[in-house]
C-alpha cells in the first residue's frame, strides 16, 4: 500500500461514518438525532437497515485499511510499540464497532441480557475503547516529540470524548434513565465527534510525513 493512502482512508472513514446517521436519518421519519442511538438505523424495523449495515462495513474497512498503513507513515519514529498500539487501536474500532456491529443485528425486542444484545454491546464497547486508547497514545507520542499543541489537542479530545461517553452510559442507570432518555443520541454523537477529531488529527500528522510520496506516484 502506498503510504499516503493510509491518512486518506482514515479521513474518509471518519467523515463517512460520522455522516451516516444524518444522511440516512432523512429517510427514517421517526428517527431522532438527539434521542436515538445510531445503531437503531441497522435494526430490522429500520427502512435503511441493509444500507446502513453495508455502509458501516465499508467505513469499518476503511478504518482497518488506514490503520494498517499508519506504521509505515511514522517509520522514522523510534517508539514503534506505541505507534503499533495506536494503529491497532484504530483498526480495532473499525473491526469491532463498524464491521462486526454491522454484521450482528439486534432488534427492539431484545433485552440487555439477550446474548445477541450483549455481543453487539461488547463489540461496540471494544471499538470505542480502541479510539480512546488511540487518542491517549497519540497525545503521549506528541508530548514525547515536544509537540505540546498536538498533545493538548489529543488529550482534550480524549477527555471530552470520555465525558460524553459517561453521560451516554448514564442513560442505563435506572433512576437516571428518564433524564437522559431524550439526549443519549446527542451524547453518543458528541463522543464520536471528539474521538473522530483525534483520529483525523492522527491522519493529518501522518499526511505531513508522507505527502512527498504524491510526487513519486507512477
mmCIF file of C-alpha atoms in Angstrom:
data_model
loop_
_atom_site.group_PDB
_atom_site.id
_atom_site.type_symbol
_atom_site.label_atom_id
_atom_site.label_comp_id
_atom_site.label_asym_id
_atom_site.label_seq_id
_atom_site.Cartn_x
_atom_site.Cartn_y
_atom_site.Cartn_z
ATOM 1 C CA UNK A 1 0.000 0.000 0.000
ATOM 2 C CA UNK A 2 1.251 3.485 -0.858
ATOM 3 C CA UNK A 3 1.985 5.277 2.398
ATOM 4 C CA UNK A 4 -0.111 8.329 1.518
ATOM 5 C CA UNK A 5 -3.245 6.182 1.180
ATOM 6 C CA UNK A 6 -3.414 5.482 4.924
ATOM 7 C CA UNK A 7 -4.387 9.014 6.041
ATOM 8 C CA UNK A 8 -6.777 9.310 3.094
ATOM 9 C CA UNK A 9 -8.517 6.075 4.092
ATOM 10 C CA UNK A 10 -8.677 7.170 7.724
ATOM 11 C CA UNK A 11 -10.162 10.591 6.975
ATOM 12 C CA UNK A 12 -12.683 9.040 4.580
ATOM 13 C CA UNK A 13 -13.650 6.534 7.297
ATOM 14 C CA UNK A 14 -14.179 9.235 9.933
ATOM 15 C CA UNK A 15 -16.161 11.554 7.677
ATOM 16 C CA UNK A 16 -18.166 8.725 6.148
ATOM 17 C CA UNK A 17 -19.065 7.035 9.418
ATOM 18 C CA UNK A 18 -19.954 10.321 11.107
ATOM 19 C CA UNK A 19 -22.219 11.272 8.202
ATOM 20 C CA UNK A 20 -24.244 8.056 8.075
ATOM 21 C CA UNK A 21 -26.852 8.867 10.768
ATOM 22 C CA UNK A 22 -27.515 12.316 9.313
ATOM 23 C CA UNK A 23 -27.786 11.185 5.702
ATOM 24 C CA UNK A 24 -29.818 8.033 6.335
ATOM 25 C CA UNK A 25 -31.863 9.708 9.060
ATOM 26 C CA UNK A 26 -33.602 11.779 6.390
ATOM 27 C CA UNK A 27 -35.449 8.709 5.117
ATOM 28 C CA UNK A 28 -36.369 7.454 8.615
ATOM 29 C CA UNK A 29 -39.075 9.928 9.752
ATOM 30 C CA UNK A 30 -39.340 8.656 13.331
ATOM 31 C CA UNK A 31 -35.577 8.639 13.880
ATOM 32 C CA UNK A 32 -34.423 11.280 16.381
ATOM 33 C CA UNK A 33 -30.852 12.542 16.140
ATOM 34 C CA UNK A 34 -30.868 13.625 19.779
ATOM 35 C CA UNK A 35 -32.676 10.693 21.405
ATOM 36 C CA UNK A 36 -31.921 7.646 19.249
ATOM 37 C CA UNK A 37 -28.602 5.835 19.179
ATOM 38 C CA UNK A 38 -27.049 5.316 15.766
ATOM 39 C CA UNK A 39 -27.384 1.523 15.748
ATOM 40 C CA UNK A 40 -31.187 1.871 15.551
ATOM 41 C CA UNK A 41 -30.668 2.569 11.858
ATOM 42 C CA UNK A 42 -29.444 -1.002 11.479
ATOM 43 C CA UNK A 43 -32.315 -2.708 13.314
ATOM 44 C CA UNK A 44 -34.945 -4.825 11.491
ATOM 45 C CA UNK A 45 -37.678 -2.177 11.746
ATOM 46 C CA UNK A 46 -35.472 0.458 10.102
ATOM 47 C CA UNK A 47 -36.203 1.340 6.449
ATOM 48 C CA UNK A 48 -32.456 1.714 5.895
ATOM 49 C CA UNK A 49 -31.319 -1.386 7.795
ATOM 50 C CA UNK A 50 -29.495 -3.115 4.954
ATOM 51 C CA UNK A 51 -27.917 0.050 3.571
ATOM 52 C CA UNK A 52 -26.759 1.230 6.988
ATOM 53 C CA UNK A 53 -25.167 -2.098 7.893
ATOM 54 C CA UNK A 54 -23.478 -2.379 4.493
ATOM 55 C CA UNK A 55 -22.093 1.158 4.702
ATOM 56 C CA UNK A 56 -20.919 0.508 8.267
ATOM 57 C CA UNK A 57 -18.904 -2.413 6.954
ATOM 58 C CA UNK A 58 -17.457 -0.164 4.231
ATOM 59 C CA UNK A 59 -16.413 2.567 6.669
ATOM 60 C CA UNK A 60 -15.056 -0.062 9.050
ATOM 61 C CA UNK A 61 -12.949 -1.494 6.248
ATOM 62 C CA UNK A 62 -11.562 1.985 5.582
ATOM 63 C CA UNK A 63 -10.625 2.307 9.258
ATOM 64 C CA UNK A 64 -8.810 -1.037 9.111
ATOM 65 C CA UNK A 65 -7.008 -0.173 5.862
ATOM 66 C CA UNK A 66 -5.967 3.208 7.242
ATOM 67 C CA UNK A 67 -4.733 1.622 10.458
ATOM 68 C CA UNK A 68 -2.698 -0.976 8.584
ATOM 69 C CA UNK A 69 -0.833 1.778 6.751
ATOM 70 C CA UNK A 70 -0.200 4.070 9.713
ATOM 71 C CA UNK A 71 3.000 2.383 10.993
ATOM 72 C CA UNK A 72 4.592 2.992 7.597
ATOM 73 C CA UNK A 73 3.687 6.684 7.787
ATOM 74 C CA UNK A 74 5.603 7.047 11.050
ATOM 75 C CA UNK A 75 8.513 4.755 10.193
ATOM 76 C CA UNK A 76 11.026 7.389 11.345
ATOM 77 C CA UNK A 77 9.527 7.345 14.837
ATOM 78 C CA UNK A 78 11.521 5.136 17.210
ATOM 79 C CA UNK A 79 8.533 4.495 19.505
ATOM 80 C CA UNK A 80 7.471 1.522 17.402
ATOM 81 C CA UNK A 81 5.461 -0.145 20.154
ATOM 82 C CA UNK A 82 3.382 2.979 20.753
ATOM 83 C CA UNK A 83 2.877 3.530 17.008
ATOM 84 C CA UNK A 84 1.755 -0.066 16.531
ATOM 85 C CA UNK A 85 -0.588 0.065 19.525
ATOM 86 C CA UNK A 86 -2.141 3.298 18.239
ATOM 87 C CA UNK A 87 -2.663 1.735 14.818
ATOM 88 C CA UNK A 88 -4.115 -1.466 16.283
ATOM 89 C CA UNK A 89 -6.481 0.579 18.446
ATOM 90 C CA UNK A 90 -7.828 2.498 15.455
ATOM 91 C CA UNK A 91 -8.140 -0.715 13.455
ATOM 92 C CA UNK A 92 -9.997 -2.313 16.368
ATOM 93 C CA UNK A 93 -12.614 0.416 16.191
ATOM 94 C CA UNK A 94 -13.199 -0.272 12.518
ATOM 95 C CA UNK A 95 -13.318 -4.028 13.038
ATOM 96 C CA UNK A 96 -15.498 -4.144 16.145
ATOM 97 C CA UNK A 97 -17.685 -1.033 16.148
ATOM 98 C CA UNK A 98 -18.265 -0.843 12.390
ATOM 99 C CA UNK A 99 -17.741 -4.206 10.687
ATOM 100 C CA UNK A 100 -18.856 -6.638 13.407
ATOM 101 C CA UNK A 101 -21.671 -4.411 14.682
ATOM 102 C CA UNK A 102 -22.864 -4.198 11.074
ATOM 103 C CA UNK A 103 -22.972 -7.986 10.951
ATOM 104 C CA UNK A 104 -24.509 -8.537 14.407
ATOM 105 C CA UNK A 105 -28.085 -7.278 14.060
ATOM 106 C CA UNK A 106 -30.243 -6.588 17.133
ATOM 107 C CA UNK A 107 -33.861 -5.509 17.397
ATOM 108 C CA UNK A 108 -36.014 -3.611 19.853
ATOM 109 C CA UNK A 109 -37.440 -6.811 21.355
ATOM 110 C CA UNK A 110 -34.100 -7.948 22.740
ATOM 111 C CA UNK A 111 -33.224 -7.166 26.347
ATOM 112 C CA UNK A 112 -29.882 -6.221 27.817
ATOM 113 C CA UNK A 113 -29.198 -9.813 28.891
ATOM 114 C CA UNK A 114 -30.004 -11.314 25.497
ATOM 115 C CA UNK A 115 -26.822 -12.955 24.061
ATOM 116 C CA UNK A 116 -27.135 -11.071 20.756
ATOM 117 C CA UNK A 117 -27.597 -7.759 22.569
ATOM 118 C CA UNK A 118 -24.622 -8.487 24.810
ATOM 119 C CA UNK A 119 -22.465 -9.423 21.812
ATOM 120 C CA UNK A 120 -23.424 -6.245 19.969
ATOM 121 C CA UNK A 121 -22.740 -4.152 23.077
ATOM 122 C CA UNK A 122 -19.398 -5.894 23.598
ATOM 123 C CA UNK A 123 -18.088 -5.298 20.075
ATOM 124 C CA UNK A 124 -19.248 -1.683 20.207
ATOM 125 C CA UNK A 125 -17.596 -1.166 23.581
ATOM 126 C CA UNK A 126 -14.306 -2.676 22.409
ATOM 127 C CA UNK A 127 -14.390 -0.427 19.354
ATOM 128 C CA UNK A 128 -14.969 2.731 21.382
ATOM 129 C CA UNK A 129 -12.197 1.724 23.775
ATOM 130 C CA UNK A 130 -9.918 1.467 20.752
ATOM 131 C CA UNK A 131 -10.484 5.109 19.802
ATOM 132 C CA UNK A 132 -9.943 6.209 23.407
ATOM 133 C CA UNK A 133 -6.642 4.338 23.585
ATOM 134 C CA UNK A 134 -5.580 5.746 20.204
ATOM 135 C CA UNK A 135 -6.214 9.313 21.402
ATOM 136 C CA UNK A 136 -4.278 8.644 24.616
ATOM 137 C CA UNK A 137 -1.264 7.212 22.795
ATOM 138 C CA UNK A 138 -1.345 9.971 20.174
ATOM 139 C CA UNK A 139 -1.164 12.574 22.924
ATOM 140 C CA UNK A 140 1.731 10.769 24.590
ATOM 141 C CA UNK A 141 3.651 10.494 21.312
ATOM 142 C CA UNK A 142 3.130 14.190 20.592
ATOM 143 C CA UNK A 143 4.401 15.057 24.080
ATOM 144 C CA UNK A 144 7.452 12.850 23.581
ATOM 145 C CA UNK A 145 8.298 14.866 20.452
ATOM 146 C CA UNK A 146 7.755 18.185 22.209
ATOM 147 C CA UNK A 147 4.612 18.921 20.183
ATOM 148 C CA UNK A 148 2.604 20.251 23.089
ATOM 149 C CA UNK A 149 -0.149 21.807 20.964
ATOM 150 C CA UNK A 150 -0.829 18.432 19.395
ATOM 151 C CA UNK A 151 -0.602 16.706 22.790
ATOM 152 C CA UNK A 152 -3.126 19.157 24.234
ATOM 153 C CA UNK A 153 -5.410 18.618 21.235
ATOM 154 C CA UNK A 154 -5.372 14.821 21.547
ATOM 155 C CA UNK A 155 -5.847 14.831 25.298
ATOM 156 C CA UNK A 156 -8.654 17.377 25.063
ATOM 157 C CA UNK A 157 -10.416 15.139 22.546
ATOM 158 C CA UNK A 158 -9.831 12.173 24.862
ATOM 159 C CA UNK A 159 -11.187 13.983 27.928
ATOM 160 C CA UNK A 160 -14.273 15.436 26.257
ATOM 161 C CA UNK A 161 -14.979 12.201 24.380
ATOM 162 C CA UNK A 162 -14.747 10.208 27.635
ATOM 163 C CA UNK A 163 -17.023 12.669 29.420
ATOM 164 C CA UNK A 164 -19.633 12.358 26.674
ATOM 165 C CA UNK A 165 -19.450 8.557 26.892
ATOM 166 C CA UNK A 166 -20.109 8.774 30.642
ATOM 167 C CA UNK A 167 -23.200 10.915 30.010
ATOM 168 C CA UNK A 168 -24.289 8.477 27.301
ATOM 169 C CA UNK A 169 -23.950 5.482 29.637
ATOM 170 C CA UNK A 170 -25.846 7.315 32.390
ATOM 171 C CA UNK A 171 -28.993 6.529 30.414
ATOM 172 C CA UNK A 172 -28.638 2.917 31.577
ATOM 173 C CA UNK A 173 -28.676 3.885 35.278
ATOM 174 C CA UNK A 174 -32.263 3.064 36.388
ATOM 175 C CA UNK A 175 -33.029 6.212 38.388
ATOM 176 C CA UNK A 176 -31.459 8.479 35.737
ATOM 177 C CA UNK A 177 -32.978 6.733 32.718
ATOM 178 C CA UNK A 178 -35.776 9.249 32.182
ATOM 179 C CA UNK A 179 -33.479 12.261 32.474
ATOM 180 C CA UNK A 180 -31.127 11.085 29.714
ATOM 181 C CA UNK A 181 -33.701 9.300 27.532
ATOM 182 C CA UNK A 182 -34.057 12.282 25.193
ATOM 183 C CA UNK A 183 -30.351 13.086 24.921
ATOM 184 C CA UNK A 184 -28.482 9.782 24.745
ATOM 185 C CA UNK A 185 -28.183 10.058 20.960
ATOM 186 C CA UNK A 186 -26.721 13.523 21.365
ATOM 187 C CA UNK A 187 -24.080 12.316 23.818
ATOM 188 C CA UNK A 188 -23.185 9.393 21.558
ATOM 189 C CA UNK A 189 -22.652 11.698 18.583
ATOM 190 C CA UNK A 190 -20.689 14.179 20.696
ATOM 191 C CA UNK A 191 -18.333 11.441 21.906
ATOM 192 C CA UNK A 192 -17.761 10.293 18.327
ATOM 193 C CA UNK A 193 -17.135 13.872 17.208
ATOM 194 C CA UNK A 194 -14.267 14.285 19.657
ATOM 195 C CA UNK A 195 -12.781 10.837 19.045
ATOM 196 C CA UNK A 196 -13.049 11.167 15.272
ATOM 197 C CA UNK A 197 -11.377 14.572 15.584
ATOM 198 C CA UNK A 198 -8.445 12.864 17.302
ATOM 199 C CA UNK A 199 -8.289 10.229 14.543
ATOM 200 C CA UNK A 200 -8.330 12.948 11.889
ATOM 201 C CA UNK A 201 -5.516 14.638 13.813
ATOM 202 C CA UNK A 202 -3.504 11.416 13.516
ATOM 203 C CA UNK A 203 -4.286 11.426 9.781
ATOM 204 C CA UNK A 204 -3.039 14.984 9.415
ATOM 205 C CA UNK A 205 0.227 14.160 11.182
ATOM 206 C CA UNK A 206 0.623 11.055 9.010
ATOM 207 C CA UNK A 207 -0.090 13.055 5.863
ATOM 208 C CA UNK A 208 2.574 15.622 6.717
ATOM 209 C CA UNK A 209 5.203 12.866 6.820
ATOM 210 C CA UNK A 210 4.276 11.188 3.533
ATOM 211 C CA UNK A 211 2.942 13.921 1.238
ATOM 212 C CA UNK A 212 6.180 13.909 -0.722
ATOM 213 C CA UNK A 213 5.173 10.434 -1.944
ATOM 214 C CA UNK A 214 2.469 12.118 -4.010
ATOM 215 C CA UNK A 215 5.128 13.407 -6.361
ATOM 216 C CA UNK A 216 6.590 9.919 -6.717
ATOM 217 C CA UNK A 217 3.290 8.358 -7.850
ATOM 218 C CA UNK A 218 3.669 6.476 -11.065
#
